[in-house]
Amino acid sequence: GGTYEFAAYSFGNLVSYRIEAVLCVINIMRCYLCWWIFVQFMVSDFPMRHTVQNLVSIEFGSLWALKRAMNSWSAGVYLLGAMLLLIVFFGYIYRLSEISACLLPGEKHWKCDWDQAKVWKTATGNEFVKENDVYILNSMWFIFITMTTVGYGDISPDTNFGRFFSVLACFLGILLASLITATLNVLLRFTPAEDSGIHVMYREMARIKMKEHAADIICLWWRRRRGGRLSRMQMRPDVMHELTTKFNRERNKSNVEVDDLVSMSVKIEKIYNMTRSAELNIGKVTQELWGSEETWEEEEEEE
C-alpha cells in the first residue's frame, strides 16, 4: 500500500515523517482522558457529592481529586503509576520523532537521496551517519533519565520534535518530583494525637530526670555533711547550684497538665464531643419531662 511522506529540516539535517506516524502521535494524545477517569475514581465513593458540593460551596474537580490523592497513603502508588504512564507516553512519541522515514524500507520522499538525509551534523559541526533506533526501551530510558533530571548523555535528541517533547517530559518530571516531596512532607508529619503523645512522653522523661537530679542533690548534701570523699566535679563550689537549676527546670516541665500538652485541634474536637454529648443528654431529659407532663395531664382527665 502507498503512504505519504513529508520532509522537514532539523538543524540543517533532513528528516522525513510518514503520515501514519503523525496520526499515531495525534491519536495518542487521547490519553488525557485517563486523567478524567482518575478524577471520577477519586470521587466515586462519595455519596450525594453533588448535594454536598452545593451545600458547602466547593467543587469536586481535578484539583480536589489531586489533593485527596496526595493526602493518602496511596499517594506513592498514584505517583508511580503516573510516572510509568508518562514514560511510556513520551517514550513512544520520542521514538516516532527521532525515526526518519528516509531510512525505512518502502516508498521514500524524493529528498531522501540527498546527503543531508543520510549524514547529519551536530550543533558543533561534527558529522555522523544517521541511524534509526526503533528499540522503544531505549526511548523510554531516555525519557526516564530526562524526567529524573539525571541526563547521562548516552542518548540525545537529534530532531526539533524530539527536543520539544524532551523539554515537556523534563518539566513534568520536575512537577512529579515536587509532588513527591510535598506528599512525603504531609505523610511524615505527626498527627495531632501523635504530637500530643510525644509531649506527654517528654513530660514523663522530665519526671524521671527530676528524680535523678534530686537523688544527686541528696547524695552530694549527705557526703558534704558527713565529710565523705568527693569527686573532682562534686568539689566545685557551683555544683550544688547547677544541680538545683537542673532540678527546677525538669520540675517545671513535669508539672504541665495533660490538657496543656494536646494540640489545638484535639482540644476543639474534645470540646465538640462534650457539647454534642450535653446536647443529647438535654434532649433526653426534655423528652422525659414532656412525657411525664403528658402522663400527668392524662391522669387528671381520667379523674
PDB file of C-alpha atoms in Angstrom:
ATOM      1  CA  GLY A   1       0.000   0.000   0.000  1.00  0.00           C
ATOM      2  CA  GLY A   2       1.057   3.584  -0.575  1.00  0.00           C
ATOM      3  CA  THR A   3       1.800   6.174   2.033  1.00  0.00           C
ATOM      4  CA  TYR A   4       2.543   9.844   2.214  1.00  0.00           C
ATOM      5  CA  GLU A   5       5.764  11.349   3.491  1.00  0.00           C
ATOM      6  CA  PHE A   6       6.811  14.914   4.104  1.00  0.00           C
ATOM      7  CA  ALA A   7      10.303  16.210   4.729  1.00  0.00           C
ATOM      8  CA  ALA A   8      11.466  18.840   7.197  1.00  0.00           C
ATOM      9  CA  TYR A   9      14.779  20.370   8.168  1.00  0.00           C
ATOM     10  CA  SER A  10      16.110  19.975  11.684  1.00  0.00           C
ATOM     11  CA  PHE A  11      19.274  21.968  12.414  1.00  0.00           C
ATOM     12  CA  GLY A  12      20.286  21.687   8.748  1.00  0.00           C
ATOM     13  CA  ASN A  13      19.553  17.959   8.620  1.00  0.00           C
ATOM     14  CA  LEU A  14      16.787  16.444   6.514  1.00  0.00           C
ATOM     15  CA  VAL A  15      14.235  14.261   8.321  1.00  0.00           C
ATOM     16  CA  SER A  16      11.194  12.643   6.746  1.00  0.00           C
ATOM     17  CA  TYR A  17       7.999  11.595   8.526  1.00  0.00           C
ATOM     18  CA  ARG A  18       5.223   9.320   7.315  1.00  0.00           C
ATOM     19  CA  ILE A  19       1.642  10.438   7.691  1.00  0.00           C
ATOM     20  CA  GLU A  20       0.717   7.376   9.765  1.00  0.00           C
ATOM     21  CA  ALA A  21       3.366   8.300  12.341  1.00  0.00           C
ATOM     22  CA  VAL A  22       1.906  11.786  12.643  1.00  0.00           C
ATOM     23  CA  LEU A  23      -1.599  10.346  13.003  1.00  0.00           C
ATOM     24  CA  CYS A  24      -0.339   7.991  15.730  1.00  0.00           C
ATOM     25  CA  VAL A  25       1.021  10.968  17.685  1.00  0.00           C
ATOM     26  CA  ILE A  26      -2.285  12.800  17.331  1.00  0.00           C
ATOM     27  CA  ASN A  27      -4.250   9.714  18.347  1.00  0.00           C
ATOM     28  CA  ILE A  28      -2.147   9.005  21.437  1.00  0.00           C
ATOM     29  CA  MET A  29      -2.966  12.468  22.734  1.00  0.00           C
ATOM     30  CA  ARG A  30      -6.302  10.997  23.744  1.00  0.00           C
ATOM     31  CA  CYS A  31      -4.511   9.582  26.769  1.00  0.00           C
ATOM     32  CA  TYR A  32      -5.503  12.791  28.554  1.00  0.00           C
ATOM     33  CA  LEU A  33      -8.878  11.071  29.091  1.00  0.00           C
ATOM     34  CA  CYS A  34      -7.122   8.902  31.697  1.00  0.00           C
ATOM     35  CA  TRP A  35      -6.993  11.948  33.948  1.00  0.00           C
ATOM     36  CA  TRP A  36     -10.778  12.357  33.945  1.00  0.00           C
ATOM     37  CA  ILE A  37     -11.152   8.660  34.710  1.00  0.00           C
ATOM     38  CA  PHE A  38      -8.858   9.170  37.685  1.00  0.00           C
ATOM     39  CA  VAL A  39     -10.882  12.206  38.860  1.00  0.00           C
ATOM     40  CA  GLN A  40     -14.123  10.210  38.736  1.00  0.00           C
ATOM     41  CA  PHE A  41     -12.422   7.355  40.573  1.00  0.00           C
ATOM     42  CA  MET A  42     -11.375   9.676  43.423  1.00  0.00           C
ATOM     43  CA  VAL A  43     -14.947  10.932  43.971  1.00  0.00           C
ATOM     44  CA  SER A  44     -16.867   7.753  43.104  1.00  0.00           C
ATOM     45  CA  ASP A  45     -17.114   6.590  46.755  1.00  0.00           C
ATOM     46  CA  PHE A  46     -18.712   9.862  47.949  1.00  0.00           C
ATOM     47  CA  PRO A  47     -22.499   9.608  48.313  1.00  0.00           C
ATOM     48  CA  MET A  48     -24.603  12.680  47.486  1.00  0.00           C
ATOM     49  CA  ARG A  49     -21.487  14.528  46.385  1.00  0.00           C
ATOM     50  CA  HIS A  50     -23.450  16.914  44.177  1.00  0.00           C
ATOM     51  CA  THR A  51     -25.663  17.931  47.119  1.00  0.00           C
ATOM     52  CA  VAL A  52     -22.632  18.387  49.374  1.00  0.00           C
ATOM     53  CA  GLN A  53     -20.894  20.373  46.647  1.00  0.00           C
ATOM     54  CA  ASN A  54     -23.756  22.872  46.510  1.00  0.00           C
ATOM     55  CA  LEU A  55     -24.150  22.932  50.293  1.00  0.00           C
ATOM     56  CA  VAL A  56     -20.570  23.808  51.252  1.00  0.00           C
ATOM     57  CA  SER A  57     -19.702  25.661  48.012  1.00  0.00           C
ATOM     58  CA  ILE A  58     -16.768  23.514  46.937  1.00  0.00           C
ATOM     59  CA  GLU A  59     -16.017  21.808  43.647  1.00  0.00           C
ATOM     60  CA  PHE A  60     -15.059  18.147  43.461  1.00  0.00           C
ATOM     61  CA  GLY A  61     -12.939  18.691  40.377  1.00  0.00           C
ATOM     62  CA  SER A  62      -9.420  17.980  39.225  1.00  0.00           C
ATOM     63  CA  LEU A  63      -7.653  19.993  41.916  1.00  0.00           C
ATOM     64  CA  TRP A  64      -9.688  18.407  44.701  1.00  0.00           C
ATOM     65  CA  ALA A  65      -9.014  14.904  43.330  1.00  0.00           C
ATOM     66  CA  LEU A  66      -5.293  15.673  43.208  1.00  0.00           C
ATOM     67  CA  LYS A  67      -5.333  16.929  46.818  1.00  0.00           C
ATOM     68  CA  ARG A  68      -7.151  13.835  48.024  1.00  0.00           C
ATOM     69  CA  ALA A  69      -4.778  11.532  46.187  1.00  0.00           C
ATOM     70  CA  MET A  70      -1.672  13.262  47.554  1.00  0.00           C
ATOM     71  CA  ASN A  71      -3.001  13.254  51.144  1.00  0.00           C
ATOM     72  CA  SER A  72      -3.434   9.489  51.323  1.00  0.00           C
ATOM     73  CA  TRP A  73      -1.049   6.615  51.916  1.00  0.00           C
ATOM     74  CA  SER A  74      -1.723   5.508  48.332  1.00  0.00           C
ATOM     75  CA  ALA A  75      -0.027   8.658  47.013  1.00  0.00           C
ATOM     76  CA  GLY A  76       3.142   6.720  46.223  1.00  0.00           C
ATOM     77  CA  VAL A  77       1.182   4.253  44.092  1.00  0.00           C
ATOM     78  CA  TYR A  78      -0.529   7.086  42.201  1.00  0.00           C
ATOM     79  CA  LEU A  79       2.752   8.901  41.560  1.00  0.00           C
ATOM     80  CA  LEU A  80       4.489   5.713  40.437  1.00  0.00           C
ATOM     81  CA  GLY A  81       1.624   4.949  38.062  1.00  0.00           C
ATOM     82  CA  ALA A  82       1.707   8.494  36.684  1.00  0.00           C
ATOM     83  CA  MET A  83       5.453   8.292  36.090  1.00  0.00           C
ATOM     84  CA  LEU A  84       5.215   4.933  34.319  1.00  0.00           C
ATOM     85  CA  LEU A  85       2.386   6.218  32.138  1.00  0.00           C
ATOM     86  CA  LEU A  86       4.338   9.358  31.204  1.00  0.00           C
ATOM     87  CA  ILE A  87       7.472   7.336  30.440  1.00  0.00           C
ATOM     88  CA  VAL A  88       5.560   5.092  28.040  1.00  0.00           C
ATOM     89  CA  PHE A  89       3.671   8.058  26.555  1.00  0.00           C
ATOM     90  CA  PHE A  90       6.666  10.296  25.894  1.00  0.00           C
ATOM     91  CA  GLY A  91       8.892   7.338  25.044  1.00  0.00           C
ATOM     92  CA  TYR A  92       6.580   6.348  22.210  1.00  0.00           C
ATOM     93  CA  ILE A  93       6.305   9.923  20.900  1.00  0.00           C
ATOM     94  CA  TYR A  94      10.073  10.470  21.204  1.00  0.00           C
ATOM     95  CA  ARG A  95      10.703   7.272  19.215  1.00  0.00           C
ATOM     96  CA  LEU A  96       8.412   8.447  16.409  1.00  0.00           C
ATOM     97  CA  SER A  97      10.027  11.901  16.447  1.00  0.00           C
ATOM     98  CA  GLU A  98      13.551  10.541  16.061  1.00  0.00           C
ATOM     99  CA  ILE A  99      12.815   7.996  13.309  1.00  0.00           C
ATOM    100  CA  SER A 100      13.438   9.281   9.795  1.00  0.00           C
ATOM    101  CA  ALA A 101      11.321   7.644   7.095  1.00  0.00           C
ATOM    102  CA  CYS A 102      14.248   8.024   4.693  1.00  0.00           C
ATOM    103  CA  LEU A 103      15.974   5.147   6.473  1.00  0.00           C
ATOM    104  CA  LEU A 104      12.930   2.862   6.478  1.00  0.00           C
ATOM    105  CA  PRO A 105      12.160   0.319   3.721  1.00  0.00           C
ATOM    106  CA  GLY A 106       9.426   1.109   1.235  1.00  0.00           C
ATOM    107  CA  GLU A 107       8.480   4.295  -0.508  1.00  0.00           C
ATOM    108  CA  LYS A 108      10.628   7.327   0.267  1.00  0.00           C
ATOM    109  CA  HIS A 109      10.428  11.045  -0.198  1.00  0.00           C
ATOM    110  CA  TRP A 110      12.291  12.313  -3.226  1.00  0.00           C
ATOM    111  CA  LYS A 111      14.584  14.366  -0.974  1.00  0.00           C
ATOM    112  CA  CYS A 112      15.762  11.237   0.835  1.00  0.00           C
ATOM    113  CA  ASP A 113      18.504  10.818  -1.780  1.00  0.00           C
ATOM    114  CA  TRP A 114      20.184  13.998  -0.576  1.00  0.00           C
ATOM    115  CA  ASP A 115      23.260  13.808   1.608  1.00  0.00           C
ATOM    116  CA  GLN A 116      21.530  15.783   4.405  1.00  0.00           C
ATOM    117  CA  ALA A 117      19.108  12.847   4.846  1.00  0.00           C
ATOM    118  CA  LYS A 118      21.846  10.286   5.498  1.00  0.00           C
ATOM    119  CA  VAL A 119      24.782  12.164   7.007  1.00  0.00           C
ATOM    120  CA  TRP A 120      23.772  14.531   9.776  1.00  0.00           C
ATOM    121  CA  LYS A 121      25.688  17.244  11.551  1.00  0.00           C
ATOM    122  CA  THR A 122      25.684  18.099  15.231  1.00  0.00           C
ATOM    123  CA  ALA A 123      25.499  21.617  16.616  1.00  0.00           C
ATOM    124  CA  THR A 124      29.315  21.632  16.849  1.00  0.00           C
ATOM    125  CA  GLY A 125      29.711  20.682  13.182  1.00  0.00           C
ATOM    126  CA  ASN A 126      30.655  17.025  13.679  1.00  0.00           C
ATOM    127  CA  GLU A 127      29.189  14.661  11.096  1.00  0.00           C
ATOM    128  CA  PHE A 128      27.698  11.251  11.781  1.00  0.00           C
ATOM    129  CA  VAL A 129      25.676   8.689   9.857  1.00  0.00           C
ATOM    130  CA  LYS A 130      22.034   8.863  10.896  1.00  0.00           C
ATOM    131  CA  GLU A 131      20.594   5.556  12.156  1.00  0.00           C
ATOM    132  CA  ASN A 132      17.055   4.886  13.342  1.00  0.00           C
ATOM    133  CA  ASP A 133      16.792   3.492  16.861  1.00  0.00           C
ATOM    134  CA  VAL A 134      13.495   1.593  16.723  1.00  0.00           C
ATOM    135  CA  TYR A 135      14.036  -0.038  20.134  1.00  0.00           C
ATOM    136  CA  ILE A 136      11.346   1.610  22.276  1.00  0.00           C
ATOM    137  CA  LEU A 137      13.019   0.687  25.573  1.00  0.00           C
ATOM    138  CA  ASN A 138      15.909   2.971  24.639  1.00  0.00           C
ATOM    139  CA  SER A 139      13.435   5.813  24.140  1.00  0.00           C
ATOM    140  CA  MET A 140      11.763   5.042  27.484  1.00  0.00           C
ATOM    141  CA  TRP A 141      15.188   5.010  29.141  1.00  0.00           C
ATOM    142  CA  PHE A 142      15.956   8.438  27.700  1.00  0.00           C
ATOM    143  CA  ILE A 143      12.611   9.827  28.950  1.00  0.00           C
ATOM    144  CA  PHE A 144      13.242   8.334  32.393  1.00  0.00           C
ATOM    145  CA  ILE A 145      16.668   9.936  32.835  1.00  0.00           C
ATOM    146  CA  THR A 146      15.229  13.187  31.466  1.00  0.00           C
ATOM    147  CA  MET A 147      12.277  13.237  33.896  1.00  0.00           C
ATOM    148  CA  THR A 148      14.586  12.479  36.807  1.00  0.00           C
ATOM    149  CA  THR A 149      16.944  15.278  35.598  1.00  0.00           C
ATOM    150  CA  VAL A 150      19.892  12.866  35.527  1.00  0.00           C
ATOM    151  CA  GLY A 151      20.860  13.075  31.859  1.00  0.00           C
ATOM    152  CA  TYR A 152      23.703  10.604  31.343  1.00  0.00           C
ATOM    153  CA  GLY A 153      24.236  11.807  27.779  1.00  0.00           C
ATOM    154  CA  ASP A 154      24.269   8.331  26.230  1.00  0.00           C
ATOM    155  CA  ILE A 155      21.120   9.248  24.271  1.00  0.00           C
ATOM    156  CA  SER A 156      20.240  12.702  22.981  1.00  0.00           C
ATOM    157  CA  PRO A 157      17.520  14.016  20.642  1.00  0.00           C
ATOM    158  CA  ASP A 158      18.514  14.947  17.099  1.00  0.00           C
ATOM    159  CA  THR A 159      15.267  16.461  15.791  1.00  0.00           C
ATOM    160  CA  ASN A 160      13.233  19.511  16.732  1.00  0.00           C
ATOM    161  CA  PHE A 161      10.200  17.438  17.686  1.00  0.00           C
ATOM    162  CA  GLY A 162      12.330  15.138  19.803  1.00  0.00           C
ATOM    163  CA  ARG A 163      13.792  18.070  21.718  1.00  0.00           C
ATOM    164  CA  PHE A 164      10.353  19.640  22.166  1.00  0.00           C
ATOM    165  CA  PHE A 165       8.852  16.527  23.748  1.00  0.00           C
ATOM    166  CA  SER A 166      12.003  16.042  25.820  1.00  0.00           C
ATOM    167  CA  VAL A 167      11.525  19.504  27.324  1.00  0.00           C
ATOM    168  CA  LEU A 168       7.896  18.674  28.153  1.00  0.00           C
ATOM    169  CA  ALA A 169       8.986  15.426  29.820  1.00  0.00           C
ATOM    170  CA  CYS A 170      11.598  17.330  31.825  1.00  0.00           C
ATOM    171  CA  PHE A 171       9.044  19.825  33.164  1.00  0.00           C
ATOM    172  CA  LEU A 172       6.594  17.061  34.048  1.00  0.00           C
ATOM    173  CA  GLY A 173       9.387  15.201  35.824  1.00  0.00           C
ATOM    174  CA  ILE A 174      10.125  18.270  37.939  1.00  0.00           C
ATOM    175  CA  LEU A 175       6.410  18.546  38.733  1.00  0.00           C
ATOM    176  CA  LEU A 176       6.257  14.901  39.836  1.00  0.00           C
ATOM    177  CA  ALA A 177       9.371  15.370  41.986  1.00  0.00           C
ATOM    178  CA  SER A 178       7.762  18.355  43.727  1.00  0.00           C
ATOM    179  CA  LEU A 179       4.580  16.334  44.317  1.00  0.00           C
ATOM    180  CA  ILE A 180       6.627  13.514  45.838  1.00  0.00           C
ATOM    181  CA  THR A 181       8.341  15.989  48.180  1.00  0.00           C
ATOM    182  CA  ALA A 182       5.025  17.570  49.201  1.00  0.00           C
ATOM    183  CA  THR A 183       3.435  14.161  49.756  1.00  0.00           C
ATOM    184  CA  LEU A 184       6.272  12.958  51.966  1.00  0.00           C
ATOM    185  CA  ASN A 185       6.057  16.195  53.943  1.00  0.00           C
ATOM    186  CA  VAL A 186       2.371  15.554  54.634  1.00  0.00           C
ATOM    187  CA  LEU A 187       2.627  11.827  55.329  1.00  0.00           C
ATOM    188  CA  LEU A 188       5.678  12.080  57.608  1.00  0.00           C
ATOM    189  CA  ARG A 189       4.193  14.895  59.690  1.00  0.00           C
ATOM    190  CA  PHE A 190       2.926  13.925  63.155  1.00  0.00           C
ATOM    191  CA  THR A 191      -0.834  13.831  63.584  1.00  0.00           C
ATOM    192  CA  PRO A 192      -2.325  15.923  66.437  1.00  0.00           C
ATOM    193  CA  ALA A 193      -2.769  12.778  68.536  1.00  0.00           C
ATOM    194  CA  GLU A 194       0.834  11.667  67.914  1.00  0.00           C
ATOM    195  CA  ASP A 195       2.135  15.147  68.712  1.00  0.00           C
ATOM    196  CA  SER A 196       0.191  15.152  71.991  1.00  0.00           C
ATOM    197  CA  GLY A 197       1.546  11.702  72.860  1.00  0.00           C
ATOM    198  CA  ILE A 198       5.125  12.868  72.266  1.00  0.00           C
ATOM    199  CA  HIS A 199       4.662  15.842  74.610  1.00  0.00           C
ATOM    200  CA  VAL A 200       3.219  13.550  77.293  1.00  0.00           C
ATOM    201  CA  MET A 201       6.252  11.253  76.963  1.00  0.00           C
ATOM    202  CA  TYR A 202       8.563  14.273  77.247  1.00  0.00           C
ATOM    203  CA  ARG A 203       6.788  15.169  80.479  1.00  0.00           C
ATOM    204  CA  GLU A 204       7.351  11.671  81.858  1.00  0.00           C
ATOM    205  CA  MET A 205      11.013  11.817  80.830  1.00  0.00           C
ATOM    206  CA  ALA A 206      11.291  15.119  82.691  1.00  0.00           C
ATOM    207  CA  ARG A 207       9.890  13.465  85.823  1.00  0.00           C
ATOM    208  CA  ILE A 208      12.498  10.707  85.618  1.00  0.00           C
ATOM    209  CA  LYS A 209      15.306  13.246  85.187  1.00  0.00           C
ATOM    210  CA  MET A 210      13.904  15.305  88.063  1.00  0.00           C
ATOM    211  CA  LYS A 211      14.158  12.273  90.357  1.00  0.00           C
ATOM    212  CA  GLU A 212      17.720  11.657  89.196  1.00  0.00           C
ATOM    213  CA  HIS A 213      18.735  15.264  89.904  1.00  0.00           C
ATOM    214  CA  ALA A 214      17.009  15.103  93.290  1.00  0.00           C
ATOM    215  CA  ALA A 215      18.972  11.959  94.136  1.00  0.00           C
ATOM    216  CA  ASP A 216      22.238  13.673  93.088  1.00  0.00           C
ATOM    217  CA  ILE A 217      21.431  16.690  95.287  1.00  0.00           C
ATOM    218  CA  ILE A 218      20.671  14.495  98.315  1.00  0.00           C
ATOM    219  CA  CYS A 219      23.818  12.399  97.810  1.00  0.00           C
ATOM    220  CA  LEU A 220      26.014  15.493  97.471  1.00  0.00           C
ATOM    221  CA  TRP A 221      24.476  17.115 100.552  1.00  0.00           C
ATOM    222  CA  TRP A 222      24.913  13.924 102.581  1.00  0.00           C
ATOM    223  CA  ARG A 223      28.548  13.437 101.554  1.00  0.00           C
ATOM    224  CA  ARG A 224      29.441  17.020 102.395  1.00  0.00           C
ATOM    225  CA  ARG A 225      27.684  16.793 105.725  1.00  0.00           C
ATOM    226  CA  ARG A 226      29.386  13.512 106.678  1.00  0.00           C
ATOM    227  CA  GLY A 227      32.714  14.620 105.286  1.00  0.00           C
ATOM    228  CA  GLY A 228      32.811  11.790 102.754  1.00  0.00           C
ATOM    229  CA  ARG A 229      35.063  11.532  99.783  1.00  0.00           C
ATOM    230  CA  LEU A 230      34.041  13.811  96.899  1.00  0.00           C
ATOM    231  CA  SER A 231      34.922  13.610  93.249  1.00  0.00           C
ATOM    232  CA  ARG A 232      36.607  16.486  91.444  1.00  0.00           C
ATOM    233  CA  MET A 233      33.306  17.608  89.930  1.00  0.00           C
ATOM    234  CA  GLN A 234      31.494  17.389  93.289  1.00  0.00           C
ATOM    235  CA  MET A 235      34.153  19.599  94.866  1.00  0.00           C
ATOM    236  CA  ARG A 236      33.284  22.501  92.584  1.00  0.00           C
ATOM    237  CA  PRO A 237      31.662  25.375  94.538  1.00  0.00           C
ATOM    238  CA  ASP A 238      28.841  25.865  91.986  1.00  0.00           C
ATOM    239  CA  VAL A 239      27.890  22.207  91.582  1.00  0.00           C
ATOM    240  CA  MET A 240      25.003  22.458  94.069  1.00  0.00           C
ATOM    241  CA  HIS A 241      23.593  25.497  92.266  1.00  0.00           C
ATOM    242  CA  GLU A 242      23.916  23.709  88.929  1.00  0.00           C
ATOM    243  CA  LEU A 243      22.095  20.613  90.182  1.00  0.00           C
ATOM    244  CA  THR A 244      19.362  22.744  91.726  1.00  0.00           C
ATOM    245  CA  THR A 245      18.883  24.634  88.465  1.00  0.00           C
ATOM    246  CA  LYS A 246      18.550  21.381  86.533  1.00  0.00           C
ATOM    247  CA  PHE A 247      16.112  20.030  89.128  1.00  0.00           C
ATOM    248  CA  ASN A 248      13.891  23.146  88.913  1.00  0.00           C
ATOM    249  CA  ARG A 249      13.938  23.074  85.105  1.00  0.00           C
ATOM    250  CA  GLU A 250      12.820  19.448  84.955  1.00  0.00           C
ATOM    251  CA  ARG A 251      10.228  20.065  87.687  1.00  0.00           C
ATOM    252  CA  ASN A 252       8.658  22.860  85.627  1.00  0.00           C
ATOM    253  CA  LYS A 253       8.457  20.524  82.636  1.00  0.00           C
ATOM    254  CA  SER A 254       6.891  17.722  84.660  1.00  0.00           C
ATOM    255  CA  ASN A 255       4.227  19.924  86.281  1.00  0.00           C
ATOM    256  CA  VAL A 256       2.488  20.618  82.954  1.00  0.00           C
ATOM    257  CA  GLU A 257      -1.060  19.233  82.787  1.00  0.00           C
ATOM    258  CA  VAL A 258      -2.033  16.774  80.077  1.00  0.00           C
ATOM    259  CA  ASP A 259      -4.690  19.150  78.747  1.00  0.00           C
ATOM    260  CA  ASP A 260      -1.997  21.765  78.132  1.00  0.00           C
ATOM    261  CA  LEU A 261       0.047  19.337  76.049  1.00  0.00           C
ATOM    262  CA  VAL A 262      -2.577  18.428  73.477  1.00  0.00           C
ATOM    263  CA  SER A 263      -2.801  20.344  70.220  1.00  0.00           C
ATOM    264  CA  MET A 264      -5.500  22.896  69.407  1.00  0.00           C
ATOM    265  CA  SER A 265      -7.303  20.556  67.009  1.00  0.00           C
ATOM    266  CA  VAL A 266      -7.551  17.874  69.706  1.00  0.00           C
ATOM    267  CA  LYS A 267      -8.927  20.447  72.163  1.00  0.00           C
ATOM    268  CA  ILE A 268     -11.518  21.610  69.641  1.00  0.00           C
ATOM    269  CA  GLU A 269     -12.561  18.026  68.926  1.00  0.00           C
ATOM    270  CA  LYS A 270     -12.852  17.304  72.647  1.00  0.00           C
ATOM    271  CA  ILE A 271     -14.992  20.405  73.227  1.00  0.00           C
ATOM    272  CA  TYR A 272     -17.193  19.462  70.268  1.00  0.00           C
ATOM    273  CA  ASN A 273     -17.718  15.935  71.614  1.00  0.00           C
ATOM    274  CA  MET A 274     -18.567  17.274  75.073  1.00  0.00           C
ATOM    275  CA  THR A 275     -21.013  19.791  73.590  1.00  0.00           C
ATOM    276  CA  ARG A 276     -22.623  17.126  71.446  1.00  0.00           C
ATOM    277  CA  SER A 277     -22.960  14.798  74.429  1.00  0.00           C
ATOM    278  CA  ALA A 278     -24.515  17.579  76.526  1.00  0.00           C
ATOM    279  CA  GLU A 279     -26.963  18.366  73.728  1.00  0.00           C
ATOM    280  CA  LEU A 280     -28.065  14.745  73.512  1.00  0.00           C
ATOM    281  CA  ASN A 281     -28.477  14.493  77.291  1.00  0.00           C
ATOM    282  CA  ILE A 282     -30.552  17.691  77.376  1.00  0.00           C
ATOM    283  CA  GLY A 283     -32.743  16.279  74.608  1.00  0.00           C
ATOM    284  CA  LYS A 284     -33.326  13.082  76.587  1.00  0.00           C
ATOM    285  CA  VAL A 285     -34.144  14.976  79.772  1.00  0.00           C
ATOM    286  CA  THR A 286     -36.532  17.271  77.877  1.00  0.00           C
ATOM    287  CA  GLN A 287     -38.262  14.301  76.309  1.00  0.00           C
ATOM    288  CA  GLU A 288     -38.673  12.629  79.685  1.00  0.00           C
ATOM    289  CA  LEU A 289     -40.085  15.807  81.260  1.00  0.00           C
ATOM    290  CA  TRP A 290     -42.595  16.391  78.481  1.00  0.00           C
ATOM    291  CA  GLY A 291     -43.554  12.758  78.587  1.00  0.00           C
ATOM    292  CA  SER A 292     -44.151  12.964  82.369  1.00  0.00           C
ATOM    293  CA  GLU A 293     -46.258  16.118  81.935  1.00  0.00           C
ATOM    294  CA  GLU A 294     -48.459  14.491  79.300  1.00  0.00           C
ATOM    295  CA  THR A 295     -48.903  11.456  81.501  1.00  0.00           C
ATOM    296  CA  TRP A 296     -49.863  13.726  84.411  1.00  0.00           C
ATOM    297  CA  GLU A 297     -52.473  15.550  82.260  1.00  0.00           C
ATOM    298  CA  GLU A 298     -53.965  12.240  81.118  1.00  0.00           C
ATOM    299  CA  GLU A 299     -54.287  11.115  84.739  1.00  0.00           C
ATOM    300  CA  GLU A 300     -56.067  14.373  85.620  1.00  0.00           C
ATOM    301  CA  GLU A 301     -58.540  13.933  82.745  1.00  0.00           C
ATOM    302  CA  GLU A 302     -59.302  10.403  83.838  1.00  0.00           C
ATOM    303  CA  GLU A 303     -60.038  11.625  87.400  1.00  0.00           C
TER     304      GLU A 303
END
